[in-house]
Tab-separated table of C-alpha atoms in Angstrom:
chain	number	residue	atom	x	y	z
A	1417	MET	CA	129.359	147.581	13.261
A	1418	GLU	CA	126.148	149.001	14.717
A	1419	LYS	CA	126.764	151.226	17.694
A	1420	LYS	CA	125.691	149.789	21.062
A	1421	LYS	CA	122.552	151.466	22.387
A	1422	GLN	CA	123.391	150.553	25.970
A	1423	GLN	CA	126.639	150.370	27.863
A	1424	GLN	CA	127.669	146.734	28.198
A	1425	VAL	CA	128.988	145.083	31.349
A	1426	VAL	CA	130.548	141.602	31.387
A	1427	VAL	CA	129.974	139.538	34.561
A	1428	VAL	CA	132.424	136.695	35.280
A	1429	ASP	CA	131.763	134.373	38.241
A	1430	ASP	CA	131.621	130.592	38.653
A	1431	SER	CA	128.383	130.966	40.665
A	1432	ALA	CA	125.298	131.188	38.439
A	1433	GLU	CA	123.351	132.657	41.359
A	1434	VAL	CA	125.854	135.511	41.788
A	1435	ARG	CA	125.907	136.193	38.036
A	1436	GLN	CA	122.115	136.336	37.849
A	1437	SER	CA	121.867	138.627	40.886
A	1438	ILE	CA	124.383	141.116	39.452
A	1439	GLN	CA	122.935	140.981	35.941
A	1440	LYS	CA	119.370	141.557	37.159
A	1441	ARG	CA	120.331	144.729	39.072
A	1442	LEU	CA	122.527	146.107	36.286
A	1443	GLU	CA	119.824	145.540	33.676
A	1444	GLU	CA	117.339	147.313	35.946
A	1445	GLY	CA	119.881	150.156	36.004
A	1446	GLY	CA	119.875	150.372	32.201
A	1447	TYR	CA	122.947	148.299	31.304
A	1448	GLU	CA	123.276	145.448	28.824
A	1449	THR	CA	124.992	142.431	30.392
A	1450	VAL	CA	126.837	139.313	29.245
A	1451	SER	CA	128.055	136.627	31.650
A	1452	PHE	CA	130.677	133.875	31.745
A	1453	GLY	CA	131.396	131.093	34.225
A	1454	ASP	CA	135.185	131.543	34.242
A	1455	GLY	CA	138.019	133.723	32.971
A	1456	LEU	CA	139.016	131.492	30.042
A	1457	GLU	CA	135.522	131.730	28.546
A	1458	MET	CA	135.609	135.506	28.845
A	1459	LEU	CA	139.079	135.887	27.268
A	1460	SER	CA	138.113	133.639	24.369
A	1461	SER	CA	134.992	135.707	23.743
A	1462	LEU	CA	136.811	139.054	23.993
A	1463	ARG	CA	139.288	138.032	21.295
A	1464	ARG	CA	136.402	137.581	18.852
A	1465	LEU	CA	134.792	140.978	19.484
A	1466	ASP	CA	135.297	144.041	17.286
A	1467	ASP	CA	134.320	146.470	20.065
A	1468	PRO	CA	135.106	146.094	23.754
A	1469	PRO	CA	132.514	145.963	26.518
A	1470	ASP	CA	132.437	149.013	28.761
A	1471	LEU	CA	133.399	147.229	31.983
A	1472	VAL	CA	134.117	143.774	33.423
A	1473	ILE	CA	132.985	142.549	36.857
A	1474	MET	CA	135.046	139.515	37.815
A	1475	ASP	CA	135.349	137.183	40.783
A	1476	ILE	CA	138.876	136.437	42.014
A	1477	ASP	CA	138.194	132.860	43.127
A	1478	MET	CA	137.315	130.826	40.022
A	1479	PRO	CA	138.306	127.373	38.716
A	1480	ARG	CA	140.595	126.937	35.696
A	1481	LEU	CA	141.771	130.572	35.716
A	1482	ASP	CA	141.369	132.860	38.722
A	1483	GLY	CA	140.497	136.542	38.504
A	1484	PHE	CA	144.052	137.819	38.965
A	1485	SER	CA	145.417	135.520	36.240
A	1486	THR	CA	142.550	136.452	33.928
A	1487	CYS	CA	143.197	140.146	34.481
A	1488	ARG	CA	146.930	139.634	33.885
A	1489	LYS	CA	146.204	137.829	30.597
A	1490	LEU	CA	143.846	140.621	29.558
A	1491	ARG	CA	146.535	143.253	30.132
A	1492	GLU	CA	149.000	141.144	28.112
A	1493	TYR	CA	146.544	140.920	25.207
A	1494	GLU	CA	146.069	144.697	25.332
A	1495	ALA	CA	149.812	145.393	25.458
A	1496	ARG	CA	150.556	143.022	22.550
A	1497	LYS	CA	147.633	144.369	20.497
A	1498	GLN	CA	146.053	140.902	20.359
A	1499	LEU	CA	142.543	142.318	20.666
A	1500	ASN	CA	140.569	143.838	17.805
A	1501	TRP	CA	140.231	147.119	19.700
A	1502	SER	CA	143.905	147.389	20.727
A	1503	GLY	CA	145.195	150.916	21.148
A	1504	ARG	CA	142.239	152.076	23.217
A	1505	ASP	CA	142.210	152.604	26.979
A	1506	PRO	CA	142.604	149.475	29.146
A	1507	LEU	CA	139.342	147.642	29.782
A	1508	PRO	CA	138.013	148.636	33.255
A	1509	VAL	CA	137.799	145.679	35.654
A	1510	LEU	CA	135.910	145.590	38.966
A	1511	LEU	CA	136.982	142.707	41.212
A	1512	ILE	CA	134.721	140.884	43.678
A	1513	SER	CA	135.847	138.334	46.254
A	1514	SER	CA	134.973	136.680	49.553
A	1515	ASP	CA	138.690	136.879	50.428
A	1516	ASP	CA	138.937	140.590	51.198
A	1517	THR	CA	142.550	141.132	52.248
A	1518	LEU	CA	144.849	144.121	51.876
A	1519	GLU	CA	147.215	142.066	49.715
A	1520	ASN	CA	144.399	141.041	47.366
A	1521	ARG	CA	143.323	144.653	47.029
A	1522	ARG	CA	146.896	145.759	46.312
A	1523	GLN	CA	147.329	143.038	43.716
A	1524	GLY	CA	144.059	144.004	42.041
A	1525	PHE	CA	144.898	147.693	41.864
A	1526	ARG	CA	148.391	146.901	40.531
A	1527	LEU	CA	146.620	145.144	37.649
A	1528	GLY	CA	144.682	148.318	36.919
A	1529	CYS	CA	141.374	147.369	38.520
A	1530	ILE	CA	139.019	150.263	39.248
A	1531	ASP	CA	137.351	148.889	42.391
A	1532	PHE	CA	137.279	145.920	44.784
A	1533	ILE	CA	134.019	144.816	46.407
A	1534	ALA	CA	133.935	142.201	49.149
A	1535	LYS	CA	131.390	139.371	49.241
A	1536	PRO	CA	128.722	139.218	50.481
A	1537	PHE	CA	127.510	142.411	48.810
A	1538	SER	CA	124.162	143.860	47.804
A	1539	PRO	CA	123.394	144.241	44.082
A	1540	ASP	CA	122.836	147.950	44.763
A	1541	GLU	CA	126.471	148.241	45.870
A	1542	ILE	CA	127.591	146.805	42.529
A	1543	LEU	CA	125.343	149.208	40.613
A	1544	ARG	CA	126.665	152.214	42.546
A	1545	SER	CA	130.254	151.259	41.752
A	1546	VAL	CA	129.492	150.722	38.056
A	1547	ASN	CA	127.587	154.017	37.878
A	1548	SER	CA	130.422	155.920	39.536
A	1549	PHE	CA	132.764	154.806	36.739
A	1550	LEU	CA	130.557	154.620	33.647
A	1551	ARG	CA	128.047	157.317	34.563
A	1552	PRO	CA	129.863	159.721	36.878
A	1553	GLU	CA	127.211	162.354	36.267
A	1554	THR	CA	124.639	160.112	38.015
A	1555	ALA	CA	126.786	158.913	40.914
A	1556	PHE	CA	126.093	162.070	42.928
A	1557	ALA	CA	122.807	163.080	41.309
A	1558	GLY	CA	120.749	165.248	43.626
A	1559	MET	CA	123.804	166.454	45.572
A	1560	SER	CA	125.117	170.014	45.478
A	1561	ALA	CA	128.160	172.135	46.308
A	1562	LEU	CA	128.741	175.760	47.269
A	1563	VAL	CA	131.807	177.328	45.610
A	1564	VAL	CA	133.119	180.381	47.482
A	1565	ASP	CA	135.812	182.480	45.781
A	1566	ASP	CA	136.199	186.165	44.986
A	1567	SER	CA	137.395	185.230	41.483
A	1568	GLN	CA	134.543	184.671	39.049
A	1569	VAL	CA	136.920	182.708	36.807
A	1570	VAL	CA	137.840	180.294	39.621
A	1571	ARG	CA	134.174	179.845	40.535
A	1572	TYR	CA	133.383	179.035	36.910
A	1573	LEU	CA	136.257	176.549	36.513
A	1574	VAL	CA	135.561	174.775	39.811
A	1575	GLY	CA	131.820	174.712	39.147
A	1576	ARG	CA	132.265	173.272	35.660
A	1577	CYS	CA	134.620	170.603	37.029
A	1578	LEU	CA	132.121	169.552	39.721
A	1579	ALA	CA	129.131	169.678	37.377
A	1580	ARG	CA	130.789	166.888	35.382
A	1581	ILE	CA	130.262	164.516	38.308
A	1582	GLY	CA	126.614	165.485	38.625
A	1583	LEU	CA	126.689	168.211	41.278
A	1584	GLN	CA	124.384	171.206	41.291
A	1585	ILE	CA	126.510	174.323	41.847
A	1586	HIS	CA	125.826	177.374	44.023
A	1587	GLU	CA	128.237	180.327	44.095
A	1588	ALA	CA	129.264	183.075	46.512
A	1589	GLY	CA	131.880	185.776	45.987
A	1590	ASP	CA	132.973	186.067	49.632
A	1591	GLY	CA	132.777	184.319	52.982
A	1592	GLN	CA	130.154	186.631	54.476
A	1593	THR	CA	127.705	186.009	51.641
A	1594	ALA	CA	128.371	182.263	51.784
A	1595	TYR	CA	127.796	182.170	55.551
A	1596	GLU	CA	124.473	183.989	55.172
A	1597	MET	CA	123.409	181.576	52.417
A	1598	LEU	CA	124.160	178.549	54.601
A	1599	CYS	CA	123.154	179.621	58.089
A	1600	ASP	CA	120.602	182.408	57.563
A	1601	GLN	CA	118.934	181.332	54.316
A	1602	ASN	CA	119.340	177.590	55.128
A	1603	LEU	CA	120.860	176.664	51.771
A	1604	ASP	CA	121.149	172.859	51.780
A	1605	VAL	CA	124.411	171.681	50.196
A	1606	ASP	CA	126.585	168.584	50.569
A	1607	LEU	CA	130.027	170.196	50.303
A	1608	VAL	CA	131.686	173.623	50.349
A	1609	ILE	CA	134.790	174.632	48.407
A	1610	VAL	CA	136.185	177.900	49.717
A	1611	ASP	CA	139.170	180.099	48.914
A	1612	TYR	CA	141.405	181.048	51.825
A	1613	ARG	CA	142.026	184.706	50.982
A	1614	MET	CA	138.866	186.704	50.222
A	1615	PRO	CA	137.470	190.173	50.971
A	1616	ARG	CA	134.948	190.784	53.800
A	1617	MET	CA	135.588	187.414	55.458
A	1618	LYS	CA	138.591	185.124	55.030
A	1619	GLY	CA	138.142	181.417	54.477
A	1620	ASP	CA	139.322	180.326	57.930
A	1621	GLU	CA	136.905	182.712	59.662
A	1622	PHE	CA	134.081	181.476	57.428
A	1623	VAL	CA	134.750	177.835	58.322
A	1624	TYR	CA	135.024	178.644	62.020
A	1625	LEU	CA	131.537	180.176	61.923
A	1626	VAL	CA	130.131	177.341	59.809
A	1627	ARG	CA	131.373	174.803	62.354
A	1628	ARG	CA	129.525	176.678	65.119
A	1629	CYS	CA	126.217	176.490	63.242
A	1630	PRO	CA	124.430	173.222	64.228
A	1631	GLU	CA	122.973	172.679	60.751
A	1632	THR	CA	126.387	172.882	59.057
A	1633	ALA	CA	128.738	171.678	61.791
A	1634	HIS	CA	129.568	168.448	59.930
A	1635	LEU	CA	129.504	169.818	56.381
A	1636	PRO	CA	132.653	168.843	54.397
A	1637	VAL	CA	134.717	171.960	53.615
A	1638	LEU	CA	137.610	171.884	51.150
A	1639	PHE	CA	140.036	174.834	51.080
A	1640	LEU	CA	141.606	176.227	47.943
A	1641	SER	CA	144.804	178.182	48.449
A	1642	SER	CA	147.788	179.399	46.496
A	1643	GLU	CA	149.921	178.866	49.605
A	1644	GLY	CA	151.108	175.366	50.411
A	1645	ASP	CA	153.462	175.726	53.390
A	1646	SER	CA	152.822	173.505	56.406
A	1647	ASP	CA	151.990	176.352	58.822
A	1648	HIS	CA	149.336	177.649	56.476
A	1649	ILE	CA	147.848	174.175	56.012
A	1650	ILE	CA	147.750	173.625	59.791
A	1651	THR	CA	145.917	176.948	60.166
A	1652	MET	CA	143.321	175.733	57.667
A	1653	PHE	CA	142.718	172.490	59.534
A	1654	ARG	CA	142.568	174.236	62.909
A	1655	ALA	CA	139.831	176.440	61.502
A	1656	GLY	CA	137.856	173.304	60.669
A	1657	ALA	CA	138.794	172.343	57.109
A	1658	SER	CA	138.053	168.794	55.972
A	1659	ASP	CA	140.603	168.884	53.145
A	1660	TYR	CA	142.636	171.308	51.050
A	1661	LEU	CA	143.980	171.754	47.546
A	1662	VAL	CA	146.776	174.068	46.435
A	1663	LYS	CA	146.244	176.249	43.357
A	1664	PRO	CA	146.837	175.661	40.521
A	1665	PHE	CA	145.287	172.183	40.614
A	1666	ILE	CA	144.233	169.646	38.017
A	1667	SER	CA	140.540	168.886	37.672
A	1668	GLU	CA	141.054	165.137	38.190
A	1669	GLU	CA	142.569	165.737	41.635
A	1670	LEU	CA	139.757	168.091	42.641
A	1671	GLN	CA	137.162	165.558	41.491
A	1672	ALA	CA	138.929	162.712	43.294
A	1673	ARG	CA	139.043	164.612	46.607
A	1674	VAL	CA	135.448	165.762	46.290
A	1675	LYS	CA	134.262	162.222	45.490
A	1676	VAL	CA	135.854	160.894	48.691
A	1677	HIS	CA	133.954	163.392	50.848
A	1678	LEU	CA	130.680	162.982	48.973
A	1679	GLN	CA	130.916	159.195	49.147
A	1680	SER	CA	131.482	159.423	52.900
A	1681	ARG	CA	128.459	161.693	53.154
A	1682	LEU	CA	126.371	159.208	51.159
A	1683	TYR	CA	127.513	156.315	53.344
A	1684	LEU	CA	126.689	158.318	56.476
A	1685	SER	CA	123.255	159.171	55.090
A	1686	GLN	CA	122.637	155.513	54.215
A	1687	LEU	CA	123.797	154.440	57.682
A	1688	GLU	CA	121.452	156.938	59.330
A	1689	GLU	CA	118.568	155.704	57.176
A	1690	MET	CA	119.453	152.101	58.026
A	1691	ASN	CA	119.496	152.935	61.734
A	1692	ARG	CA	116.113	154.642	61.401
A	1693	ASN	CA	114.724	151.594	59.626
A	1694	LEU	CA	116.169	149.242	62.248
A	1695	TYR	CA	114.697	151.371	65.019
A	1696	ASP	CA	111.360	151.397	63.216
A	1697	LEU	CA	111.460	147.603	62.968
A	1698	ALA	CA	112.224	147.387	66.688
A	1699	VAL	CA	109.313	149.590	67.769
A	1700	ARG	CA	106.621	148.617	65.241
A	1701	ASP	CA	104.377	145.584	65.093
A	1702	SER	CA	105.070	143.839	61.792
A	1703	LEU	CA	101.502	142.563	61.338
A	1704	THR	CA	99.525	145.781	61.847
A	1705	GLY	CA	102.152	148.445	61.165
A	1706	LEU	CA	101.263	150.096	64.493
A	1707	TYR	CA	103.765	150.841	67.242
A	1708	ASN	CA	104.390	148.129	69.821
A	1709	ARG	CA	104.055	148.034	73.604
A	1710	ARG	CA	107.729	148.838	74.164
A	1711	TYR	CA	107.462	152.082	72.219
A	1712	LEU	CA	104.220	152.992	73.986
A	1713	MET	CA	105.837	152.963	77.416
A	1714	ASP	CA	108.932	154.845	76.182
A	1715	PHE	CA	106.715	157.472	74.547
A	1716	LEU	CA	104.426	157.924	77.550
A	1717	THR	CA	107.332	158.066	79.994
A	1718	ARG	CA	108.866	160.901	77.946
A	1719	ILE	CA	105.738	163.038	77.608
A	1720	PHE	CA	103.585	162.268	80.660
A	1721	ALA	CA	105.206	164.541	83.246
A	1722	ARG	CA	105.534	167.397	80.735
A	1723	ILE	CA	101.877	167.168	79.749
A	1724	VAL	CA	100.679	167.025	83.363
A	1725	ARG	CA	102.820	170.068	84.298
A	1726	SER	CA	101.496	172.078	81.367
A	1727	GLY	CA	97.872	171.247	82.163
A	1728	MET	CA	97.408	169.801	78.680
A	1729	ASP	CA	94.740	167.169	78.105
A	1730	LEU	CA	95.875	163.580	77.582
A	1731	GLY	CA	93.555	160.705	76.746
A	1732	CYS	CA	93.903	156.939	76.405
A	1733	VAL	CA	91.619	154.520	74.557
A	1734	PHE	CA	92.195	150.830	75.367
A	1735	PHE	CA	90.221	148.416	73.169
A	1736	ASP	CA	90.207	144.802	72.090
A	1737	ILE	CA	88.325	142.593	69.639
A	1738	ASP	CA	85.244	140.899	71.069
A	1739	HIS	CA	85.335	137.081	70.995
A	1740	PHE	CA	88.558	137.044	68.981
A	1741	LYS	CA	89.314	133.471	70.079
A	1742	ARG	CA	86.135	132.324	68.331
A	1743	ILE	CA	87.389	133.874	65.078
A	1744	ASN	CA	90.722	132.048	65.346
A	1745	ASP	CA	89.001	128.761	66.234
A	1746	SER	CA	86.368	128.919	63.487
A	1747	GLN	CA	88.235	130.656	60.649
A	1748	GLY	CA	91.858	129.814	61.439
A	1749	HIS	CA	94.801	131.857	62.688
A	1750	ASP	CA	95.695	133.152	59.215
A	1751	PHE	CA	92.286	134.768	58.936
A	1752	GLY	CA	92.678	136.058	62.489
A	1753	ASP	CA	95.934	137.723	61.436
A	1754	HIS	CA	94.107	139.247	58.465
A	1755	VAL	CA	91.526	140.766	60.828
A	1756	LEU	CA	94.273	142.227	63.031
A	1757	ALA	CA	96.071	143.716	60.014
A	1758	GLU	CA	92.879	145.319	58.662
A	1759	ILE	CA	92.036	146.767	62.067
A	1760	GLY	CA	95.538	148.255	62.115
A	1761	ALA	CA	94.799	149.906	58.753
A	1762	LEU	CA	91.440	151.234	59.999
A	1763	VAL	CA	93.108	152.681	63.095
A	1764	ARG	CA	95.845	154.393	61.039
A	1765	ARG	CA	93.228	156.097	58.870
A	1766	LEU	CA	91.314	157.334	61.902
A	1767	VAL	CA	93.994	158.792	64.194
A	1768	ARG	CA	95.432	162.308	63.883
A	1769	GLY	CA	99.054	163.084	63.114
A	1770	GLY	CA	99.999	163.661	66.748
A	1771	ASP	CA	98.172	160.612	68.111
A	1772	LEU	CA	99.886	157.317	68.908
A	1773	ALA	CA	98.345	153.994	67.821
A	1774	VAL	CA	99.717	150.817	69.406
A	1775	ARG	CA	99.136	147.082	69.201
A	1776	TYR	CA	99.449	146.320	72.896
A	1777	GLY	CA	99.498	142.554	72.483
A	1778	GLY	CA	97.333	139.823	70.967
A	1779	GLU	CA	93.995	141.435	70.069
A	1780	GLU	CA	94.515	144.448	72.390
A	1781	PHE	CA	95.152	147.973	71.093
A	1782	VAL	CA	95.877	151.346	72.691
A	1783	LEU	CA	95.441	154.902	71.394
A	1784	ILE	CA	97.215	157.795	73.120
A	1785	LEU	CA	95.542	161.114	72.300
A	1786	PRO	CA	97.457	164.269	73.355
A	1787	ARG	CA	95.402	167.472	73.603
A	1788	ALA	CA	92.171	165.466	73.730
A	1789	GLY	CA	89.732	165.781	76.628
A	1790	LEU	CA	87.263	163.119	77.666
A	1791	GLY	CA	84.606	164.145	75.147
A	1792	ALA	CA	87.055	164.093	72.231
A	1793	CYS	CA	88.434	160.703	73.325
A	1794	ILE	CA	84.940	159.218	73.564
A	1795	GLY	CA	84.254	160.549	70.066
A	1796	VAL	CA	87.387	158.859	68.677
A	1797	ALA	CA	86.542	155.574	70.407
A	1798	GLU	CA	82.938	155.630	69.136
A	1799	ARG	CA	84.002	156.395	65.555
A	1800	LEU	CA	86.487	153.534	65.704
A	1801	ARG	CA	83.916	151.145	67.203
A	1802	SER	CA	81.350	152.073	64.555
A	1803	SER	CA	83.884	151.854	61.712
A	1804	ILE	CA	84.983	148.351	62.735
A	1805	GLU	CA	81.407	147.157	63.341
A	1806	SER	CA	80.344	148.196	59.819
A	1807	HIS	CA	83.431	146.774	58.105
A	1808	ARG	CA	83.305	143.306	56.524
A	1809	PHE	CA	86.594	141.439	56.942
A	1810	THR	CA	87.207	139.218	53.914
A	1811	SER	CA	90.134	137.036	52.878
A	1812	GLY	CA	89.687	134.500	50.095
A	1813	ASP	CA	86.461	132.601	50.698
A	1814	LYS	CA	86.331	133.576	54.387
A	1815	SER	CA	84.424	136.561	55.686
A	1816	CYS	CA	83.084	137.892	58.979
A	1817	ARG	CA	82.157	140.988	60.952
A	1818	VAL	CA	83.717	141.863	64.310
A	1819	THR	CA	83.076	144.306	67.129
A	1820	ILE	CA	85.283	145.913	69.742
A	1821	SER	CA	84.922	147.029	73.350
A	1822	ALA	CA	86.843	150.075	74.580
A	1823	GLY	CA	87.741	151.828	77.803
A	1824	VAL	CA	88.477	155.573	77.783
A	1825	ALA	CA	90.551	157.325	80.457
A	1826	THR	CA	91.965	160.850	80.675
A	1827	VAL	CA	94.333	162.704	82.977
A	1828	LEU	CA	92.403	165.110	85.210
A	1829	ASN	CA	93.874	167.029	88.168
A	1830	ASP	CA	97.020	164.857	88.199
A	1831	ASN	CA	94.917	161.696	88.285
A	1832	PRO	CA	96.076	159.162	87.200
A	1833	ALA	CA	99.496	160.144	88.520
A	1834	SER	CA	101.645	158.119	86.107
A	1835	ALA	CA	101.678	156.752	82.576
A	1836	SER	CA	101.283	153.157	83.748
A	1837	GLU	CA	98.287	154.111	85.935
A	1838	LEU	CA	96.628	155.763	82.923
A	1839	ILE	CA	97.004	152.547	80.900
A	1840	GLN	CA	95.756	150.412	83.804
A	1841	LEU	CA	92.688	152.608	84.299
A	1842	ALA	CA	91.759	152.426	80.594
A	1843	ASP	CA	92.273	148.643	80.719
A	1844	ARG	CA	89.905	148.298	83.703
A	1845	LEU	CA	87.331	150.421	81.879
A	1846	LEU	CA	87.632	148.091	78.886
A	1847	TYR	CA	86.481	145.215	81.079
A	1848	VAL	CA	83.597	147.336	82.342
A	1849	ALA	CA	82.518	147.703	78.686
A	1850	LYS	CA	82.763	143.936	78.232
A	1851	SER	CA	80.770	143.259	81.398
A	1852	ARG	CA	78.001	145.496	80.050
A	1853	GLY	CA	77.591	143.388	76.919
A	1854	ARG	CA	80.543	144.258	74.632
A	1855	ASN	CA	80.535	146.385	71.443
A	1856	GLN	CA	80.525	149.609	73.457
A	1857	VAL	CA	82.702	152.335	74.962
A	1858	ALA	CA	83.106	152.786	78.734
A	1859	PRO	CA	84.452	156.260	79.658
A	1860	LYS	CA	85.993	157.165	82.990
A	1861	LEU	CA	83.425	159.581	84.374
A	1862	VAL	CA	80.372	157.593	83.305
A	1863	VAL	CA	81.368	154.389	85.083
A	1864	GLU	CA	83.607	155.769	87.830
A	1865	GLU	CA	81.642	154.040	90.571
A	1866	GLU	CA	81.875	150.648	88.855
A	1867	VAL	CA	85.660	150.968	88.549
């Protein structure tokens, strides 16, 4: 029989939607997939195959034959050599279920299942689990470990064991060198494996120092030791160890312990990224991509007093779109949204890295310009006004040109005295610009008497 070019995963679920979702993500990940609507269909198909699939993903709750019963039947077929590939390792099964209980997990693992994933799940979660079993070298791709041991042989054996699960390996022959690599040279690793007894600096002293370094305070550290008495183990943990392993050890146990810590690190990293994304959603305007009014006030409150004390320049440009209601009335609100989104893009291209661009509300926008005096702020406002005036806004068969009016205010000699007063002053100057005919910039010093 021709050898399979891709690893094959069987998906068994009575929901066509679930099957399609899993299959789509696995195929994007490079797997071949086959699906069945229930366990009986799958068992019947397996008995006709000459070569087994590489893995089965199966729902517990299915009509005719549930996942547990299907798995039990599969193990019976394997034990009785009723499959064409009998004699090989048991077929790996990953269970999924909306009924995530401890008893269900225990029952699944007793049947030799490799993982249990609760519904609802993301397709990415399924792919990660499949990769961790079928492609262990990719599960932790991009992650690295530092192996610290005075024995070159131990470093080689541990490094080779960890390289099999995809880790990049760094080595140090003693604790002092390892500490310098981490805290002085800023070596970025995801886990440290360190021997307890070494020259120059013992393992417990090394970990104590690593825990005091802010960049490495939460780095997982696994001790290797030839001593396994309880007092010695307690000493390791008091020094700051995350885990330990007594020499001699088997590679499977080392890999299993390392995987637990790396998976936790991945989950923590994903959680931090999710929190950053959620925060970004909370403080950004979804239409323009600019920050929103809430973030503006938080930002200004944090920096205003510090900037005033330091004597640093701080400018504010407050602008809005002239006659925006006419655009909405004549072209429709969808086109109005298109104009707002394009203005957001124009603003993002114009501002510097340290500037803050905000959609204040409706058709109103604010720019906060640290280290910019009045002349620089006027220059920014004029470039923005000119850029928008010369831009043609087009969406489908609709097209128009728009203009803006802007007020420019800066902090000078503690005036304005607060962040909110700075915003209010720029807002009043905006209306001075409108009263003068629109499509212009009104700076603080030029129109001070009118304000």
